[in-house]
Amino acid sequence: MADEAGGAPKAADKETYDDRPFHSDGLPPEVRAPLEAFKGAEPPSPAWFRDAIAQEPERGFVESLGSKLEVLTWGERGKPGLLFVHGNSAHADWWSFIAPFFAADYRVASMSLAGMGASDWRERYAFRDFAEDAEAVARAAGLYEGGVKPVYIGHSFGGGQVFFAAARNPENMRAAILVDTGFGGPPPEVEAERKKRMEQIRNIPTADRPSRVYPTLEAALARFRLMPPQPAGNPYIADFIARRSLKRAPLPDGSGEGWTWRFDPTMWEKLDRTGMTPQLGAAIATPMVHIYGAQSRIIERRKSGEPSFFPKGMLEIEIPDSQHHIMIDQPLALVAAIRAILATWPPTTPSA
């Protein structure tokens, strides 16, 4: 989950969206603004990363429920399918340095959920719609053409969507791999700060009051941060993600163009939560595995007594020295874990 945010508004800016990050007071610079020190320059990156992103995906759109959804694909049609789904406020390119590792053996797709990335924004969002979107993308991308149903892989909020889709429509997927996924909403202190801000301000972004526009790319990158709060384990990955989180937009004073975030900032206010929480202990027919970070906030909350909706006895794999954003903290360990899972599991079922 990413939370791209800006500085505090001045008193005269009452009609400007307050895009301060949640729970930002007192955070160290490497958490509050992990890219600020690079002053707009790309951090040094290793050869494996450069080789991975050099494998450019095919970029396109799939229509679902009247919306155009951004889709990236790698690998040949006719091979088994993998669908990657990102976290909240993120986008398909969060998987662009992970997906190429699977392209030799799989037809791989990464989607931007509605309201995020380059996908269309909607007047309302719902878990059942996200589930329908995922199937539409998987079918249009050819993920069912390999003789078996695809495996869905989702991180954080995207893992929640994969879980919901697996529970609602188990016939659509062979298995689900959840990556650091929880069901309790934002961390308690983040939710408390969100509610406090909602009581204090009424200028939530609309078509007339969009998200803040930054005058330079450097200024925008300096405001990128992760949610839940954590350092960017590998700054070159955070920088890659942040640059693809932005789009050009007119500056408020009409002096030219600047940069703003691509996601719909009002998604949480538009989200229909009806039926989004699974029943505790409910039987799930879809085979599932959960990969989590050893220092993840989600795991901390579970250990403190927050209920888990995962099926009893579900296999869970811990990634050492990683927090919530495993693809940033330990990308190669995540690749290895997914590869090992796919090599030995799940059972094969014909595609529909």
PDB file of C-alpha atoms in Angstrom, residues 2-300:
ATOM      1  CA  ALA A   2       1.391   3.400  -0.939  1.00  0.00           C
ATOM      2  CA  ASP A   3       0.423   6.735   0.533  1.00  0.00           C
ATOM      3  CA  GLU A   4       1.782   9.521  -1.639  1.00  0.00           C
ATOM      4  CA  ALA A   5       1.359  12.784   0.197  1.00  0.00           C
ATOM      5  CA  GLY A   6       2.318  16.429   0.468  1.00  0.00           C
ATOM      6  CA  GLY A   7       3.150  19.071   3.011  1.00  0.00           C
ATOM      7  CA  ALA A   8       0.756  20.917   5.289  1.00  0.00           C
ATOM      8  CA  PRO A   9      -1.418  23.562   3.596  1.00  0.00           C
ATOM      9  CA  LYS A  10      -1.078  27.198   4.523  1.00  0.00           C
ATOM     10  CA  ALA A  11      -3.925  28.962   6.296  1.00  0.00           C
ATOM     11  CA  ALA A  12      -4.874  30.724   3.074  1.00  0.00           C
ATOM     12  CA  ASP A  13      -5.193  27.410   1.243  1.00  0.00           C
ATOM     13  CA  LYS A  14      -8.549  26.421   2.764  1.00  0.00           C
ATOM     14  CA  GLU A  15      -9.888  25.280  -0.614  1.00  0.00           C
ATOM     15  CA  THR A  16      -6.822  23.143  -1.290  1.00  0.00           C
ATOM     16  CA  TYR A  17      -6.944  19.424  -0.580  1.00  0.00           C
ATOM     17  CA  ASP A  18      -5.018  18.666   2.597  1.00  0.00           C
ATOM     18  CA  ASP A  19      -2.807  15.837   1.365  1.00  0.00           C
ATOM     19  CA  ARG A  20      -0.590  15.495   4.403  1.00  0.00           C
ATOM     20  CA  PRO A  21       0.413  11.888   5.070  1.00  0.00           C
ATOM     21  CA  PHE A  22      -1.357  10.084   7.868  1.00  0.00           C
ATOM     22  CA  HIS A  23       0.603   9.472  11.071  1.00  0.00           C
ATOM     23  CA  SER A  24       3.522  11.570   9.843  1.00  0.00           C
ATOM     24  CA  ASP A  25       4.510  13.475  12.981  1.00  0.00           C
ATOM     25  CA  GLY A  26       7.768  12.312  14.451  1.00  0.00           C
ATOM     26  CA  LEU A  27       8.625   9.836  11.715  1.00  0.00           C
ATOM     27  CA  PRO A  28      12.313   9.664  10.714  1.00  0.00           C
ATOM     28  CA  PRO A  29      13.211  11.028   7.255  1.00  0.00           C
ATOM     29  CA  GLU A  30      13.758   7.567   5.756  1.00  0.00           C
ATOM     30  CA  VAL A  31      10.110   6.749   6.546  1.00  0.00           C
ATOM     31  CA  ARG A  32       8.476  10.152   6.075  1.00  0.00           C
ATOM     32  CA  ALA A  33      10.167  10.931   2.751  1.00  0.00           C
ATOM     33  CA  PRO A  34      12.410   8.071   1.582  1.00  0.00           C
ATOM     34  CA  LEU A  35      13.252   9.647  -1.798  1.00  0.00           C
ATOM     35  CA  GLU A  36      13.790  13.252  -0.714  1.00  0.00           C
ATOM     36  CA  ALA A  37      17.540  12.825  -0.218  1.00  0.00           C
ATOM     37  CA  PHE A  38      18.011  11.850  -3.878  1.00  0.00           C
ATOM     38  CA  LYS A  39      16.692  15.260  -5.070  1.00  0.00           C
ATOM     39  CA  GLY A  40      14.915  13.808  -8.107  1.00  0.00           C
ATOM     40  CA  ALA A  41      17.809  11.575  -9.233  1.00  0.00           C
ATOM     41  CA  GLU A  42      17.375   7.838  -9.681  1.00  0.00           C
ATOM     42  CA  PRO A  43      19.101   5.853  -6.906  1.00  0.00           C
ATOM     43  CA  PRO A  44      21.768   3.348  -8.023  1.00  0.00           C
ATOM     44  CA  SER A  45      20.292  -0.063  -8.847  1.00  0.00           C
ATOM     45  CA  PRO A  46      21.742  -3.587  -9.248  1.00  0.00           C
ATOM     46  CA  ALA A  47      22.026  -5.451 -12.547  1.00  0.00           C
ATOM     47  CA  TRP A  48      19.206  -7.901 -11.784  1.00  0.00           C
ATOM     48  CA  PHE A  49      16.758  -5.012 -11.390  1.00  0.00           C
ATOM     49  CA  ARG A  50      17.863  -3.254 -14.564  1.00  0.00           C
ATOM     50  CA  ASP A  51      17.601  -6.537 -16.476  1.00  0.00           C
ATOM     51  CA  ALA A  52      14.100  -7.163 -15.117  1.00  0.00           C
ATOM     52  CA  ILE A  53      12.630  -3.770 -16.006  1.00  0.00           C
ATOM     53  CA  ALA A  54      14.311  -3.960 -19.421  1.00  0.00           C
ATOM     54  CA  GLN A  55      11.805  -6.722 -20.198  1.00  0.00           C
ATOM     55  CA  GLU A  56       9.114  -4.211 -21.076  1.00  0.00           C
ATOM     56  CA  PRO A  57       5.540  -5.512 -20.895  1.00  0.00           C
ATOM     57  CA  GLU A  58       2.877  -5.058 -23.518  1.00  0.00           C
ATOM     58  CA  ARG A  59       0.688  -2.233 -22.242  1.00  0.00           C
ATOM     59  CA  GLY A  60      -3.006  -1.947 -22.956  1.00  0.00           C
ATOM     60  CA  PHE A  61      -6.486  -1.659 -21.522  1.00  0.00           C
ATOM     61  CA  VAL A  62      -9.362  -4.048 -20.870  1.00  0.00           C
ATOM     62  CA  GLU A  63     -12.933  -2.826 -20.522  1.00  0.00           C
ATOM     63  CA  SER A  64     -14.941  -3.999 -17.526  1.00  0.00           C
ATOM     64  CA  LEU A  65     -18.198  -2.617 -16.148  1.00  0.00           C
ATOM     65  CA  GLY A  66     -17.890   0.378 -18.447  1.00  0.00           C
ATOM     66  CA  SER A  67     -14.351   1.263 -17.269  1.00  0.00           C
ATOM     67  CA  LYS A  68     -11.010   0.926 -19.007  1.00  0.00           C
ATOM     68  CA  LEU A  69      -8.503  -0.945 -16.828  1.00  0.00           C
ATOM     69  CA  GLU A  70      -4.735  -0.751 -17.316  1.00  0.00           C
ATOM     70  CA  VAL A  71      -3.122  -4.128 -18.009  1.00  0.00           C
ATOM     71  CA  LEU A  72       0.538  -5.123 -18.457  1.00  0.00           C
ATOM     72  CA  THR A  73       1.416  -8.533 -19.910  1.00  0.00           C
ATOM     73  CA  TRP A  74       4.531 -10.680 -20.298  1.00  0.00           C
ATOM     74  CA  GLY A  75       5.091 -14.134 -21.788  1.00  0.00           C
ATOM     75  CA  GLU A  76       3.327 -16.108 -24.483  1.00  0.00           C
ATOM     76  CA  ARG A  77      -0.355 -16.910 -24.726  1.00  0.00           C
ATOM     77  CA  GLY A  78      -0.980 -20.616 -24.341  1.00  0.00           C
ATOM     78  CA  LYS A  79       1.111 -20.938 -21.179  1.00  0.00           C
ATOM     79  CA  PRO A  80      -0.419 -21.192 -17.662  1.00  0.00           C
ATOM     80  CA  GLY A  81      -1.651 -17.837 -16.403  1.00  0.00           C
ATOM     81  CA  LEU A  82      -0.641 -15.642 -13.465  1.00  0.00           C
ATOM     82  CA  LEU A  83      -2.541 -12.487 -12.491  1.00  0.00           C
ATOM     83  CA  PHE A  84      -0.788  -9.989 -10.178  1.00  0.00           C
ATOM     84  CA  VAL A  85      -2.889  -7.474  -8.213  1.00  0.00           C
ATOM     85  CA  HIS A  86      -1.354  -4.490  -6.362  1.00  0.00           C
ATOM     86  CA  GLY A  87      -2.188  -2.802  -3.051  1.00  0.00           C
ATOM     87  CA  ASN A  88      -4.156   0.335  -2.229  1.00  0.00           C
ATOM     88  CA  SER A  89      -3.233   3.563  -4.072  1.00  0.00           C
ATOM     89  CA  ALA A  90      -0.699   1.550  -6.110  1.00  0.00           C
ATOM     90  CA  HIS A  91      -0.658   0.397  -9.751  1.00  0.00           C
ATOM     91  CA  ALA A  92       0.301  -2.406 -12.130  1.00  0.00           C
ATOM     92  CA  ASP A  93       3.978  -1.379 -12.298  1.00  0.00           C
ATOM     93  CA  TRP A  94       4.475  -2.430  -8.678  1.00  0.00           C
ATOM     94  CA  TRP A  95       4.963  -5.879 -10.232  1.00  0.00           C
ATOM     95  CA  SER A  96       7.055  -4.845 -13.285  1.00  0.00           C
ATOM     96  CA  PHE A  97      10.340  -5.984 -11.710  1.00  0.00           C
ATOM     97  CA  ILE A  98       8.777  -9.209 -10.329  1.00  0.00           C
ATOM     98  CA  ALA A  99       6.620 -10.452 -13.222  1.00  0.00           C
ATOM     99  CA  PRO A 100       9.488 -10.870 -15.764  1.00  0.00           C
ATOM    100  CA  PHE A 101      10.948 -13.672 -13.614  1.00  0.00           C
ATOM    101  CA  PHE A 102       7.896 -15.780 -14.511  1.00  0.00           C
ATOM    102  CA  ALA A 103       7.500 -14.857 -18.182  1.00  0.00           C
ATOM    103  CA  ALA A 104       9.463 -17.819 -19.547  1.00  0.00           C
ATOM    104  CA  ASP A 105       7.009 -20.339 -18.091  1.00  0.00           C
ATOM    105  CA  TYR A 106       3.771 -18.384 -17.709  1.00  0.00           C
ATOM    106  CA  ARG A 107       1.497 -15.914 -19.411  1.00  0.00           C
ATOM    107  CA  VAL A 108       1.642 -13.108 -16.852  1.00  0.00           C
ATOM    108  CA  ALA A 109      -0.633 -10.099 -16.384  1.00  0.00           C
ATOM    109  CA  SER A 110      -0.537  -7.239 -13.893  1.00  0.00           C
ATOM    110  CA  MET A 111      -3.581  -4.984 -13.605  1.00  0.00           C
ATOM    111  CA  SER A 112      -4.269  -1.547 -12.168  1.00  0.00           C
ATOM    112  CA  LEU A 113      -7.464  -1.685 -10.132  1.00  0.00           C
ATOM    113  CA  ALA A 114     -10.201   0.784 -11.014  1.00  0.00           C
ATOM    114  CA  GLY A 115      -9.379   4.208  -9.602  1.00  0.00           C
ATOM    115  CA  MET A 116      -5.637   3.501  -9.556  1.00  0.00           C
ATOM    116  CA  GLY A 117      -2.760   3.663 -12.009  1.00  0.00           C
ATOM    117  CA  ALA A 118      -3.974   4.547 -15.491  1.00  0.00           C
ATOM    118  CA  SER A 119      -7.320   2.805 -14.964  1.00  0.00           C
ATOM    119  CA  ASP A 120     -10.547   4.810 -15.056  1.00  0.00           C
ATOM    120  CA  TRP A 121     -11.987   6.297 -11.883  1.00  0.00           C
ATOM    121  CA  ARG A 122     -15.530   5.356 -10.865  1.00  0.00           C
ATOM    122  CA  GLU A 123     -18.374   7.007  -9.023  1.00  0.00           C
ATOM    123  CA  ARG A 124     -18.401   4.032  -6.647  1.00  0.00           C
ATOM    124  CA  TYR A 125     -16.130   1.081  -5.931  1.00  0.00           C
ATOM    125  CA  ALA A 126     -17.085  -2.357  -4.607  1.00  0.00           C
ATOM    126  CA  PHE A 127     -15.293  -5.614  -3.850  1.00  0.00           C
ATOM    127  CA  ARG A 128     -17.668  -7.558  -6.091  1.00  0.00           C
ATOM    128  CA  ASP A 129     -16.804  -5.188  -8.957  1.00  0.00           C
ATOM    129  CA  PHE A 130     -13.074  -5.638  -8.352  1.00  0.00           C
ATOM    130  CA  ALA A 131     -13.641  -9.415  -8.531  1.00  0.00           C
ATOM    131  CA  GLU A 132     -15.471  -9.069 -11.842  1.00  0.00           C
ATOM    132  CA  ASP A 133     -12.731  -6.766 -13.131  1.00  0.00           C
ATOM    133  CA  ALA A 134     -10.029  -9.313 -12.265  1.00  0.00           C
ATOM    134  CA  GLU A 135     -11.773 -12.069 -14.197  1.00  0.00           C
ATOM    135  CA  ALA A 136     -12.340  -9.766 -17.182  1.00  0.00           C
ATOM    136  CA  VAL A 137      -8.636  -8.889 -17.230  1.00  0.00           C
ATOM    137  CA  ALA A 138      -7.544 -12.517 -16.827  1.00  0.00           C
ATOM    138  CA  ARG A 139      -9.716 -13.652 -19.737  1.00  0.00           C
ATOM    139  CA  ALA A 140      -8.780 -10.766 -22.029  1.00  0.00           C
ATOM    140  CA  ALA A 141      -5.064 -11.286 -21.281  1.00  0.00           C
ATOM    141  CA  GLY A 142      -5.248 -14.962 -22.252  1.00  0.00           C
ATOM    142  CA  LEU A 143      -4.600 -16.368 -18.786  1.00  0.00           C
ATOM    143  CA  TYR A 144      -7.112 -19.186 -19.331  1.00  0.00           C
ATOM    144  CA  GLU A 145      -5.531 -20.358 -22.595  1.00  0.00           C
ATOM    145  CA  GLY A 146      -2.830 -22.548 -21.043  1.00  0.00           C
ATOM    146  CA  GLY A 147      -5.053 -25.522 -20.271  1.00  0.00           C
ATOM    147  CA  VAL A 148      -5.374 -24.704 -16.561  1.00  0.00           C
ATOM    148  CA  LYS A 149      -7.071 -21.903 -14.685  1.00  0.00           C
ATOM    149  CA  PRO A 150      -4.823 -19.010 -13.651  1.00  0.00           C
ATOM    150  CA  VAL A 151      -3.289 -18.399 -10.251  1.00  0.00           C
ATOM    151  CA  TYR A 152      -4.162 -15.002  -8.749  1.00  0.00           C
ATOM    152  CA  ILE A 153      -1.466 -13.240  -6.685  1.00  0.00           C
ATOM    153  CA  GLY A 154      -2.386 -10.163  -4.627  1.00  0.00           C
ATOM    154  CA  HIS A 155      -0.514  -7.872  -2.232  1.00  0.00           C
ATOM    155  CA  SER A 156      -2.143  -6.082   0.722  1.00  0.00           C
ATOM    156  CA  PHE A 157      -5.451  -4.538  -0.447  1.00  0.00           C
ATOM    157  CA  GLY A 158      -5.010  -6.474  -3.691  1.00  0.00           C
ATOM    158  CA  GLY A 159      -4.651  -9.654  -1.657  1.00  0.00           C
ATOM    159  CA  GLY A 160      -7.988  -8.806  -0.082  1.00  0.00           C
ATOM    160  CA  GLN A 161      -9.498  -8.536  -3.557  1.00  0.00           C
ATOM    161  CA  VAL A 162      -8.007 -11.900  -4.539  1.00  0.00           C
ATOM    162  CA  PHE A 163      -9.327 -13.484  -1.335  1.00  0.00           C
ATOM    163  CA  PHE A 164     -12.795 -12.044  -1.939  1.00  0.00           C
ATOM    164  CA  ALA A 165     -12.780 -13.216  -5.567  1.00  0.00           C
ATOM    165  CA  ALA A 166     -11.655 -16.700  -4.503  1.00  0.00           C
ATOM    166  CA  ALA A 167     -14.415 -16.936  -1.911  1.00  0.00           C
ATOM    167  CA  ARG A 168     -17.080 -15.542  -4.241  1.00  0.00           C
ATOM    168  CA  ASN A 169     -16.079 -17.222  -7.522  1.00  0.00           C
ATOM    169  CA  PRO A 170     -13.755 -20.173  -6.782  1.00  0.00           C
ATOM    170  CA  GLU A 171     -14.426 -21.581 -10.240  1.00  0.00           C
ATOM    171  CA  ASN A 172     -12.437 -18.728 -11.818  1.00  0.00           C
ATOM    172  CA  MET A 173      -8.991 -19.542 -10.432  1.00  0.00           C
ATOM    173  CA  ARG A 174      -6.759 -22.519  -9.761  1.00  0.00           C
ATOM    174  CA  ALA A 175      -5.293 -21.062  -6.577  1.00  0.00           C
ATOM    175  CA  ALA A 176      -4.552 -17.816  -4.757  1.00  0.00           C
ATOM    176  CA  ILE A 177      -1.263 -16.508  -3.374  1.00  0.00           C
ATOM    177  CA  LEU A 178      -1.754 -13.688  -0.883  1.00  0.00           C
ATOM    178  CA  VAL A 179       1.182 -11.418  -0.089  1.00  0.00           C
ATOM    179  CA  ASP A 180       1.108  -9.727   3.321  1.00  0.00           C
ATOM    180  CA  THR A 181      -2.660  -9.451   3.364  1.00  0.00           C
ATOM    181  CA  GLY A 182      -4.840  -8.442   6.312  1.00  0.00           C
ATOM    182  CA  PHE A 183      -8.508  -7.690   6.769  1.00  0.00           C
ATOM    183  CA  GLY A 184      -8.615  -5.228   9.632  1.00  0.00           C
ATOM    184  CA  GLY A 185      -8.323  -2.003   7.627  1.00  0.00           C
ATOM    185  CA  PRO A 186      -5.592   0.574   8.282  1.00  0.00           C
ATOM    186  CA  PRO A 187      -3.520   0.374  11.489  1.00  0.00           C
ATOM    187  CA  PRO A 188      -5.524   1.793  14.428  1.00  0.00           C
ATOM    188  CA  GLU A 189      -3.465   4.979  14.763  1.00  0.00           C
ATOM    189  CA  VAL A 190      -3.768   5.627  11.020  1.00  0.00           C
ATOM    190  CA  GLU A 191      -7.531   5.166  11.129  1.00  0.00           C
ATOM    191  CA  ALA A 192      -7.763   7.477  14.157  1.00  0.00           C
ATOM    192  CA  GLU A 193      -5.769  10.156  12.325  1.00  0.00           C
ATOM    193  CA  ARG A 194      -7.969   9.701   9.249  1.00  0.00           C
ATOM    194  CA  LYS A 195     -11.145  10.221  11.295  1.00  0.00           C
ATOM    195  CA  LYS A 196      -9.658  13.243  13.046  1.00  0.00           C
ATOM    196  CA  ARG A 197      -8.799  14.851   9.725  1.00  0.00           C
ATOM    197  CA  MET A 198     -12.241  14.087   8.328  1.00  0.00           C
ATOM    198  CA  GLU A 199     -13.772  15.955  11.258  1.00  0.00           C
ATOM    199  CA  GLN A 200     -11.444  18.922  10.771  1.00  0.00           C
ATOM    200  CA  ILE A 201     -11.654  19.373   7.007  1.00  0.00           C
ATOM    201  CA  ARG A 202     -14.477  19.218   4.509  1.00  0.00           C
ATOM    202  CA  ASN A 203     -12.507  19.965   1.352  1.00  0.00           C
ATOM    203  CA  ILE A 204     -12.082  16.372   0.177  1.00  0.00           C
ATOM    204  CA  PRO A 205     -10.908  16.226  -3.481  1.00  0.00           C
ATOM    205  CA  THR A 206     -13.550  16.436  -6.196  1.00  0.00           C
ATOM    206  CA  ALA A 207     -13.423  17.186  -9.899  1.00  0.00           C
ATOM    207  CA  ASP A 208     -13.289  20.845  -8.883  1.00  0.00           C
ATOM    208  CA  ARG A 209     -10.692  20.322  -6.140  1.00  0.00           C
ATOM    209  CA  PRO A 210      -8.238  17.638  -7.306  1.00  0.00           C
ATOM    210  CA  SER A 211      -5.157  16.370  -5.496  1.00  0.00           C
ATOM    211  CA  ARG A 212      -2.227  18.701  -5.042  1.00  0.00           C
ATOM    212  CA  VAL A 213      -0.148  19.417  -8.147  1.00  0.00           C
ATOM    213  CA  TYR A 214       3.599  19.669  -7.557  1.00  0.00           C
ATOM    214  CA  PRO A 215       5.636  22.094  -9.684  1.00  0.00           C
ATOM    215  CA  THR A 216       8.475  19.644 -10.384  1.00  0.00           C
ATOM    216  CA  LEU A 217       9.047  15.918 -10.530  1.00  0.00           C
ATOM    217  CA  GLU A 218      11.630  16.309  -7.770  1.00  0.00           C
ATOM    218  CA  ALA A 219       9.069  17.934  -5.467  1.00  0.00           C
ATOM    219  CA  ALA A 220       6.554  15.166  -6.139  1.00  0.00           C
ATOM    220  CA  LEU A 221       9.044  12.344  -5.582  1.00  0.00           C
ATOM    221  CA  ALA A 222      10.053  13.949  -2.295  1.00  0.00           C
ATOM    222  CA  ARG A 223       6.486  13.453  -1.038  1.00  0.00           C
ATOM    223  CA  PHE A 224       6.260   9.745  -1.858  1.00  0.00           C
ATOM    224  CA  ARG A 225       5.976   7.467   1.161  1.00  0.00           C
ATOM    225  CA  LEU A 226       4.656   4.046   2.100  1.00  0.00           C
ATOM    226  CA  MET A 227       1.631   3.062   4.162  1.00  0.00           C
ATOM    227  CA  PRO A 228       1.778   1.480   6.699  1.00  0.00           C
ATOM    228  CA  PRO A 229       4.777   3.701   7.516  1.00  0.00           C
ATOM    229  CA  GLN A 230       8.121   1.992   6.876  1.00  0.00           C
ATOM    230  CA  PRO A 231      11.475   2.757   5.270  1.00  0.00           C
ATOM    231  CA  ALA A 232      11.912   1.917   1.592  1.00  0.00           C
ATOM    232  CA  GLY A 233      14.092  -1.172   1.904  1.00  0.00           C
ATOM    233  CA  ASN A 234      15.531  -0.636  -1.577  1.00  0.00           C
ATOM    234  CA  PRO A 235      15.244   3.037  -2.640  1.00  0.00           C
ATOM    235  CA  TYR A 236      15.753   2.229  -6.331  1.00  0.00           C
ATOM    236  CA  ILE A 237      12.530   0.175  -6.254  1.00  0.00           C
ATOM    237  CA  ALA A 238      10.621   2.875  -4.386  1.00  0.00           C
ATOM    238  CA  ASP A 239      11.837   5.424  -6.952  1.00  0.00           C
ATOM    239  CA  PHE A 240      10.755   3.208  -9.874  1.00  0.00           C
ATOM    240  CA  ILE A 241       7.296   2.826  -8.328  1.00  0.00           C
ATOM    241  CA  ALA A 242       6.972   6.498  -7.395  1.00  0.00           C
ATOM    242  CA  ARG A 243       7.788   7.783 -10.892  1.00  0.00           C
ATOM    243  CA  ARG A 244       5.042   5.559 -12.318  1.00  0.00           C
ATOM    244  CA  SER A 245       2.608   6.755  -9.653  1.00  0.00           C
ATOM    245  CA  LEU A 246       2.576  10.254 -11.163  1.00  0.00           C
ATOM    246  CA  LYS A 247       0.946  11.982 -14.119  1.00  0.00           C
ATOM    247  CA  ARG A 248       1.141  15.465 -15.619  1.00  0.00           C
ATOM    248  CA  ALA A 249      -1.506  18.006 -14.578  1.00  0.00           C
ATOM    249  CA  PRO A 250      -2.052  21.773 -15.009  1.00  0.00           C
ATOM    250  CA  LEU A 251      -0.640  23.923 -12.230  1.00  0.00           C
ATOM    251  CA  PRO A 252      -3.349  25.762 -10.250  1.00  0.00           C
ATOM    252  CA  ASP A 253      -1.964  29.180 -11.199  1.00  0.00           C
ATOM    253  CA  GLY A 254      -2.131  28.373 -14.923  1.00  0.00           C
ATOM    254  CA  SER A 255       1.631  28.790 -15.387  1.00  0.00           C
ATOM    255  CA  GLY A 256       2.149  25.363 -16.962  1.00  0.00           C
ATOM    256  CA  GLU A 257       2.117  21.712 -16.004  1.00  0.00           C
ATOM    257  CA  GLY A 258       3.226  19.951 -12.853  1.00  0.00           C
ATOM    258  CA  TRP A 259       2.850  16.478 -11.375  1.00  0.00           C
ATOM    259  CA  THR A 260       0.086  14.817  -9.377  1.00  0.00           C
ATOM    260  CA  TRP A 261      -0.748  11.286  -8.169  1.00  0.00           C
ATOM    261  CA  ARG A 262      -2.627   8.986 -10.498  1.00  0.00           C
ATOM    262  CA  PHE A 263      -4.981   7.324  -7.989  1.00  0.00           C
ATOM    263  CA  ASP A 264      -8.479   8.523  -7.124  1.00  0.00           C
ATOM    264  CA  PRO A 265      -8.016  10.256  -3.732  1.00  0.00           C
ATOM    265  CA  THR A 266     -11.710   9.827  -2.907  1.00  0.00           C
ATOM    266  CA  MET A 267     -11.761   6.045  -3.381  1.00  0.00           C
ATOM    267  CA  TRP A 268     -12.167   5.268   0.308  1.00  0.00           C
ATOM    268  CA  GLU A 269     -15.150   7.596   0.522  1.00  0.00           C
ATOM    269  CA  LYS A 270     -16.681   5.920  -2.572  1.00  0.00           C
ATOM    270  CA  LEU A 271     -15.967   2.324  -1.506  1.00  0.00           C
ATOM    271  CA  ASP A 272     -19.031   0.134  -0.932  1.00  0.00           C
ATOM    272  CA  ARG A 273     -17.993  -2.184   1.878  1.00  0.00           C
ATOM    273  CA  THR A 274     -21.107  -4.374   1.626  1.00  0.00           C
ATOM    274  CA  GLY A 275     -20.095  -8.010   1.945  1.00  0.00           C
ATOM    275  CA  MET A 276     -16.407  -7.224   1.755  1.00  0.00           C
ATOM    276  CA  THR A 277     -15.484  -8.974   5.015  1.00  0.00           C
ATOM    277  CA  PRO A 278     -15.534 -12.773   4.806  1.00  0.00           C
ATOM    278  CA  GLN A 279     -17.122 -14.819   7.554  1.00  0.00           C
ATOM    279  CA  LEU A 280     -14.701 -15.846  10.251  1.00  0.00           C
ATOM    280  CA  GLY A 281     -13.729 -19.479   9.719  1.00  0.00           C
ATOM    281  CA  ALA A 282     -15.766 -19.815   6.529  1.00  0.00           C
ATOM    282  CA  ALA A 283     -14.744 -22.678   4.261  1.00  0.00           C
ATOM    283  CA  ILE A 284     -12.851 -21.546   1.152  1.00  0.00           C
ATOM    284  CA  ALA A 285     -12.675 -24.001  -1.737  1.00  0.00           C
ATOM    285  CA  THR A 286      -9.789 -22.240  -3.487  1.00  0.00           C
ATOM    286  CA  PRO A 287      -6.304 -23.442  -2.449  1.00  0.00           C
ATOM    287  CA  MET A 288      -4.454 -20.553  -0.778  1.00  0.00           C
ATOM    288  CA  VAL A 289      -0.987 -19.661   0.466  1.00  0.00           C
ATOM    289  CA  HIS A 290       0.005 -16.547   2.416  1.00  0.00           C
ATOM    290  CA  ILE A 291       3.483 -14.980   2.135  1.00  0.00           C
ATOM    291  CA  TYR A 292       4.234 -12.358   4.792  1.00  0.00           C
ATOM    292  CA  GLY A 293       7.026 -10.134   6.020  1.00  0.00           C
ATOM    293  CA  ALA A 294       8.612 -11.065   9.346  1.00  0.00           C
ATOM    294  CA  GLN A 295       8.346  -7.438  10.575  1.00  0.00           C
ATOM    295  CA  SER A 296       5.012  -6.641   8.928  1.00  0.00           C
ATOM    296  CA  ARG A 297       2.501  -4.479  10.768  1.00  0.00           C
ATOM    297  CA  ILE A 298      -0.220  -6.856   9.607  1.00  0.00           C
ATOM    298  CA  ILE A 299       1.442  -9.767  11.381  1.00  0.00           C
ATOM    299  CA  GLU A 300       1.950  -7.625  14.492  1.00  0.00           C
TER     300      GLU A 300
END
